[in-house]
Short mmCIF file of C-alpha atoms in Angstrom, two decimals:
data_model
loop_
_atom_site.label_atom_id
_atom_site.label_comp_id
_atom_site.label_asym_id
_atom_site.label_seq_id
_atom_site.Cartn_x
_atom_site.Cartn_y
_atom_site.Cartn_z
CA MET N 172 0.00 0.00 0.00
CA CYS N 173 2.74 2.46 0.96
CA ILE N 174 4.73 1.69 -2.19
CA THR N 175 1.64 2.22 -4.33
CA TRP N 176 0.86 5.49 -2.60
CA LEU N 177 4.35 6.86 -3.09
CA SER N 178 5.32 5.52 -6.48
CA ARG N 179 1.91 6.09 -8.06
CA THR N 180 0.68 9.25 -6.41
CA ILE N 181 3.68 11.24 -5.34
CA PHE N 182 6.37 10.09 -7.75
CA ALA N 183 4.01 10.26 -10.71
CA GLY N 184 2.95 13.77 -9.77
CA ILE N 185 6.12 15.10 -8.20
CA ALA N 186 6.32 18.00 -10.66
CA LEU N 187 9.28 19.61 -8.96
CA ALA N 188 10.81 21.89 -11.58
CA ASN N 189 14.43 21.01 -10.88
CA ALA N 190 14.00 17.51 -9.53
CA ALA N 191 16.96 15.34 -10.48
CA SER N 192 16.75 11.60 -11.09
CA PHE N 193 18.97 11.11 -8.02
CA SER N 194 18.56 13.02 -4.77
CA PRO N 195 19.02 12.78 -1.00
CA LEU N 196 15.52 12.44 0.40
CA PHE N 197 13.35 12.09 3.47
CA VAL N 198 9.86 10.61 3.68
CA THR N 199 7.60 11.91 6.44
CA TRP N 200 4.30 10.44 7.59
CA ASN N 201 1.92 12.73 9.50
CA THR N 202 -1.45 12.20 11.13
CA ILE N 203 -3.89 14.92 10.14
CA SER N 204 -6.91 16.02 12.14
CA SER N 205 -9.39 18.89 12.03
CA LEU N 206 -8.75 19.31 15.76
CA ARG N 207 -5.08 20.23 15.24
CA LYS N 208 -3.67 23.21 13.39
CA THR N 209 -0.61 21.31 12.22
CA PRO N 210 -0.17 17.61 11.38
CA LYS N 211 1.27 15.30 14.04
CA LEU N 212 4.45 13.43 13.17
CA ARG N 213 3.95 9.69 12.67
CA GLY N 214 7.30 8.71 11.18
CA CYS N 215 10.24 10.27 9.35
CA ILE N 216 13.37 8.63 7.95
CA GLY N 217 15.61 9.51 5.06
CA THR N 218 19.13 9.54 3.75
CA PHE N 219 21.76 12.09 2.78
CA GLU N 220 23.09 9.72 0.13
CA PRO N 221 21.61 10.51 -3.33
CA GLN N 222 19.01 7.89 -4.26
CA PRO N 223 17.31 6.99 -7.56
CA LEU N 224 13.94 8.62 -6.95
CA ALA N 225 11.65 5.73 -7.85
CA GLU N 226 13.53 3.18 -5.74
CA GLY N 227 14.37 5.65 -2.97
CA LEU N 228 10.79 6.81 -2.50
CA ALA N 229 9.49 3.26 -2.35
CA GLU N 230 12.19 2.14 0.11
CA TYR N 231 11.93 5.08 2.49
CA ALA N 232 8.13 5.15 2.37
CA ILE N 233 8.22 1.68 3.92
CA THR N 234 11.16 2.40 6.21
CA SER N 235 9.67 5.55 7.69
CA ALA N 236 6.25 3.90 8.07
CA ILE N 237 7.35 0.81 9.97
CA ARG N 238 10.95 1.28 11.18
CA ASP N 239 11.03 4.67 12.89
CA HIS N 240 11.87 3.48 16.41
CA ARG N 241 10.07 6.48 17.93
CA PHE N 242 6.69 5.13 16.82
CA HIS N 243 4.76 1.91 16.43
CA PRO N 244 4.54 0.70 12.80
CA ILE N 245 1.73 2.31 10.84
CA LYS N 246 -1.37 0.11 10.59
CA GLU N 247 -3.86 -0.15 7.77
CA ASP N 248 -6.69 1.37 9.80
CA GLU N 249 -4.66 4.60 10.11
CA LEU N 250 -4.33 5.23 6.37
CA SER N 251 -7.40 7.45 6.03
CA LYS N 252 -5.90 9.90 8.54
CA LEU N 253 -2.41 10.06 7.05
CA GLU N 254 -0.45 12.53 5.00
CA CYS N 255 2.81 11.54 3.34
CA ALA N 256 5.45 14.11 2.40
CA VAL N 257 8.60 13.75 0.34
CA SER N 258 11.49 16.17 0.82
CA LEU N 259 14.24 16.23 -1.81
CA LEU N 260 17.34 17.78 -0.28
CA THR N 261 19.43 20.31 -2.21
CA ASP N 262 22.05 23.06 -1.87
CA PHE N 263 24.20 21.67 0.92
CA GLU N 264 26.59 24.22 2.43
CA GLU N 265 28.90 24.43 5.43
CA CYS N 266 27.81 27.06 7.96
CA GLN N 267 30.32 29.60 9.24
CA ASP N 268 28.85 29.19 12.72
CA TYR N 269 25.82 27.61 14.35
CA LEU N 270 23.58 30.60 13.48
CA ASP N 271 24.60 30.80 9.81
CA TRP N 272 21.28 29.62 8.37
CA GLU N 273 17.74 30.98 7.92
CA ILE N 274 14.52 29.73 9.49
CA GLY N 275 11.99 28.79 6.80
CA THR N 276 14.73 28.38 4.18
CA HIS N 277 17.26 25.90 5.50
CA GLY N 278 17.36 22.55 7.19
CA ILE N 279 20.26 21.89 9.56
CA TYR N 280 22.52 18.91 10.07
CA ILE N 281 24.67 19.15 13.20
CA TYR N 282 27.81 17.28 14.21
CA LEU N 283 28.85 17.42 17.85
CA GLU N 284 32.07 15.97 19.23
CA ASN N 285 30.63 14.12 22.20
CA PRO N 286 31.74 15.92 25.40
CA ALA N 287 31.28 12.69 27.35
CA ALA N 288 33.58 10.78 24.99
CA GLN N 289 36.16 13.56 25.18
CA ALA N 290 36.04 13.44 28.99
CA ASN N 291 36.78 9.71 28.80
CA GLY N 292 39.84 10.38 26.69
CA LYS N 293 38.45 8.99 23.44
CA PRO N 294 39.73 10.64 20.23
CA GLY N 295 37.35 12.85 18.29
CA GLY N 296 37.38 13.98 14.71
CA LEU N 297 34.80 14.65 12.02
CA SER N 298 36.45 13.13 8.97
CA GLY N 299 34.40 10.67 6.96
CA LEU N 300 31.17 11.45 8.81
CA LEU N 301 29.06 13.24 6.22
CA ASN N 302 26.41 10.56 6.63
CA GLY N 303 26.81 10.57 10.37
CA SER N 304 26.60 7.78 12.86
CA ARG N 305 23.22 6.95 14.37
CA SER N 306 22.17 9.65 16.77
CA GLY N 307 20.98 9.26 20.33
CA ARG N 308 23.88 7.16 21.65
CA SER N 309 25.89 8.98 24.26
CA SER N 310 28.87 6.62 23.90
CA GLN N 311 29.56 7.71 20.33
CA GLN N 312 32.44 10.04 19.60
CA ILE N 313 30.37 12.10 17.16
CA LEU N 314 26.69 12.88 17.77
CA THR N 315 24.58 13.90 14.80
CA ALA N 316 21.03 15.08 14.16
CA THR N 317 19.05 16.88 11.48
CA TYR N 318 15.89 18.94 11.14
CA LEU N 319 14.19 19.48 7.78
CA PRO N 320 13.47 23.10 6.76
CA ASP N 321 9.77 22.92 7.60
CA VAL N 322 10.32 21.78 11.20
CA MET N 323 11.54 25.08 12.65
CA PRO N 324 8.57 27.21 11.46
CA GLU N 325 6.11 24.48 12.52
CA GLN N 326 7.58 24.44 16.02
CA ASP N 327 7.92 28.24 16.14
CA TRP N 328 11.55 27.86 17.24
CA THR N 329 14.27 30.48 17.27
CA LYS N 330 17.64 29.45 15.81
CA VAL N 331 19.07 28.78 19.27
CA GLU N 332 16.02 26.71 20.27
CA ALA N 333 16.37 24.66 17.08
CA ILE N 334 20.08 24.11 17.65
CA ASP N 335 19.53 23.11 21.28
CA SER N 336 16.75 20.72 20.31
CA ALA N 337 19.02 19.16 17.66
CA ILE N 338 21.74 18.71 20.26
CA ARG N 339 19.25 16.85 22.47
CA LYS N 340 18.02 14.84 19.50
CA ALA N 341 21.62 13.85 18.75
CA GLY N 342 21.86 12.30 22.19
CA TRP N 343 23.55 14.86 24.44
CA ASN N 344 21.76 15.03 27.79
CA GLY N 345 24.19 17.24 29.65
CA LYS N 346 24.13 21.00 30.03
CA ILE N 347 24.07 22.89 26.73
CA THR N 348 26.57 25.72 26.95
CA GLU N 349 27.63 28.38 24.47
CA GLU N 350 30.93 26.54 24.21
CA ILE N 351 29.09 23.42 23.03
CA ARG N 352 27.08 25.44 20.49
CA LYS N 353 30.20 27.13 19.13
CA GLY N 354 31.92 23.75 18.85
CA LEU N 355 29.27 22.38 16.49
CA ARG N 356 29.84 21.72 12.85
CA VAL N 357 26.61 22.66 11.06
CA ARG N 358 25.62 22.03 7.47
CA ARG N 359 22.60 23.81 6.02
CA TYR N 360 20.49 22.64 3.11
CA LYS N 361 17.24 23.36 1.30
CA SER N 362 14.47 21.02 0.23
CA GLU N 363 11.77 20.68 -2.37
CA ARG N 364 8.71 19.23 -0.68
CA LEU N 365 5.52 17.60 -1.90
CA SER N 366 2.80 16.04 0.24
CA LYS N 367 -0.23 13.88 -0.46
CA THR N 368 -3.07 12.59 1.69
CA TYR N 369 -4.92 9.32 1.54
CA LYS N 370 -7.80 11.20 -0.08
CA ASP N 371 -5.40 12.26 -2.83
CA TYR N 372 -4.49 8.61 -3.36
CA LEU N 373 -8.14 7.58 -3.63
CA ALA N 374 -8.80 10.38 -6.12
CA TRP N 375 -5.82 9.26 -8.20
CA LYS N 376 -6.97 5.63 -8.03
CA GLN N 377 -10.49 6.58 -9.14
CA GLY N 378 -9.05 8.58 -12.02
CA GLN N 379 -6.97 5.62 -13.12
CA GLY N 380 -10.02 3.40 -13.07
CA SER N 381 -12.03 5.77 -15.27
CA ARG N 382 -9.45 5.70 -18.07
#
């Protein structure tokens, strides 16, 4: 079902003017409700490695639906309440400092040399970590986390709030100091985003049947 939704509805209608055949991408599932102003996150996983769009969308649609460890796997009875969004990531740049990006324009990808690992005398270093190690593990030498461009406006965060939240997301549970913020390596990026709901899928399916 998820593969059909993505490959038939979103990929077929992606219509992003500059969409390449290969792209880093994230797939986000949200629960939508008339009682909430903004959708509620239900799953989000992606990759910074460029993927062939057809295969990448199908793979990460499934992965984000059933393998995001923050949530239970999506069940069939939830489909009518779901929205699925695809974000194609573009324009990666190194930030001069942790505030060198714009809310509403950029996503952020942070790299933090783990203060706990440094205190234990473990060597640091950022080489070879563009894809990052899995975040949320305090024993790792490098902690990483990302937020897509749409997250900061949705949460109404300032830049510092977004950075601090990313540091927590990466797995650092100690005190967040200005020294820690200034020690971050931050990459900024943009995204081209398209979302579809289950109703959109049904409309597409009905249109296919009438041909």
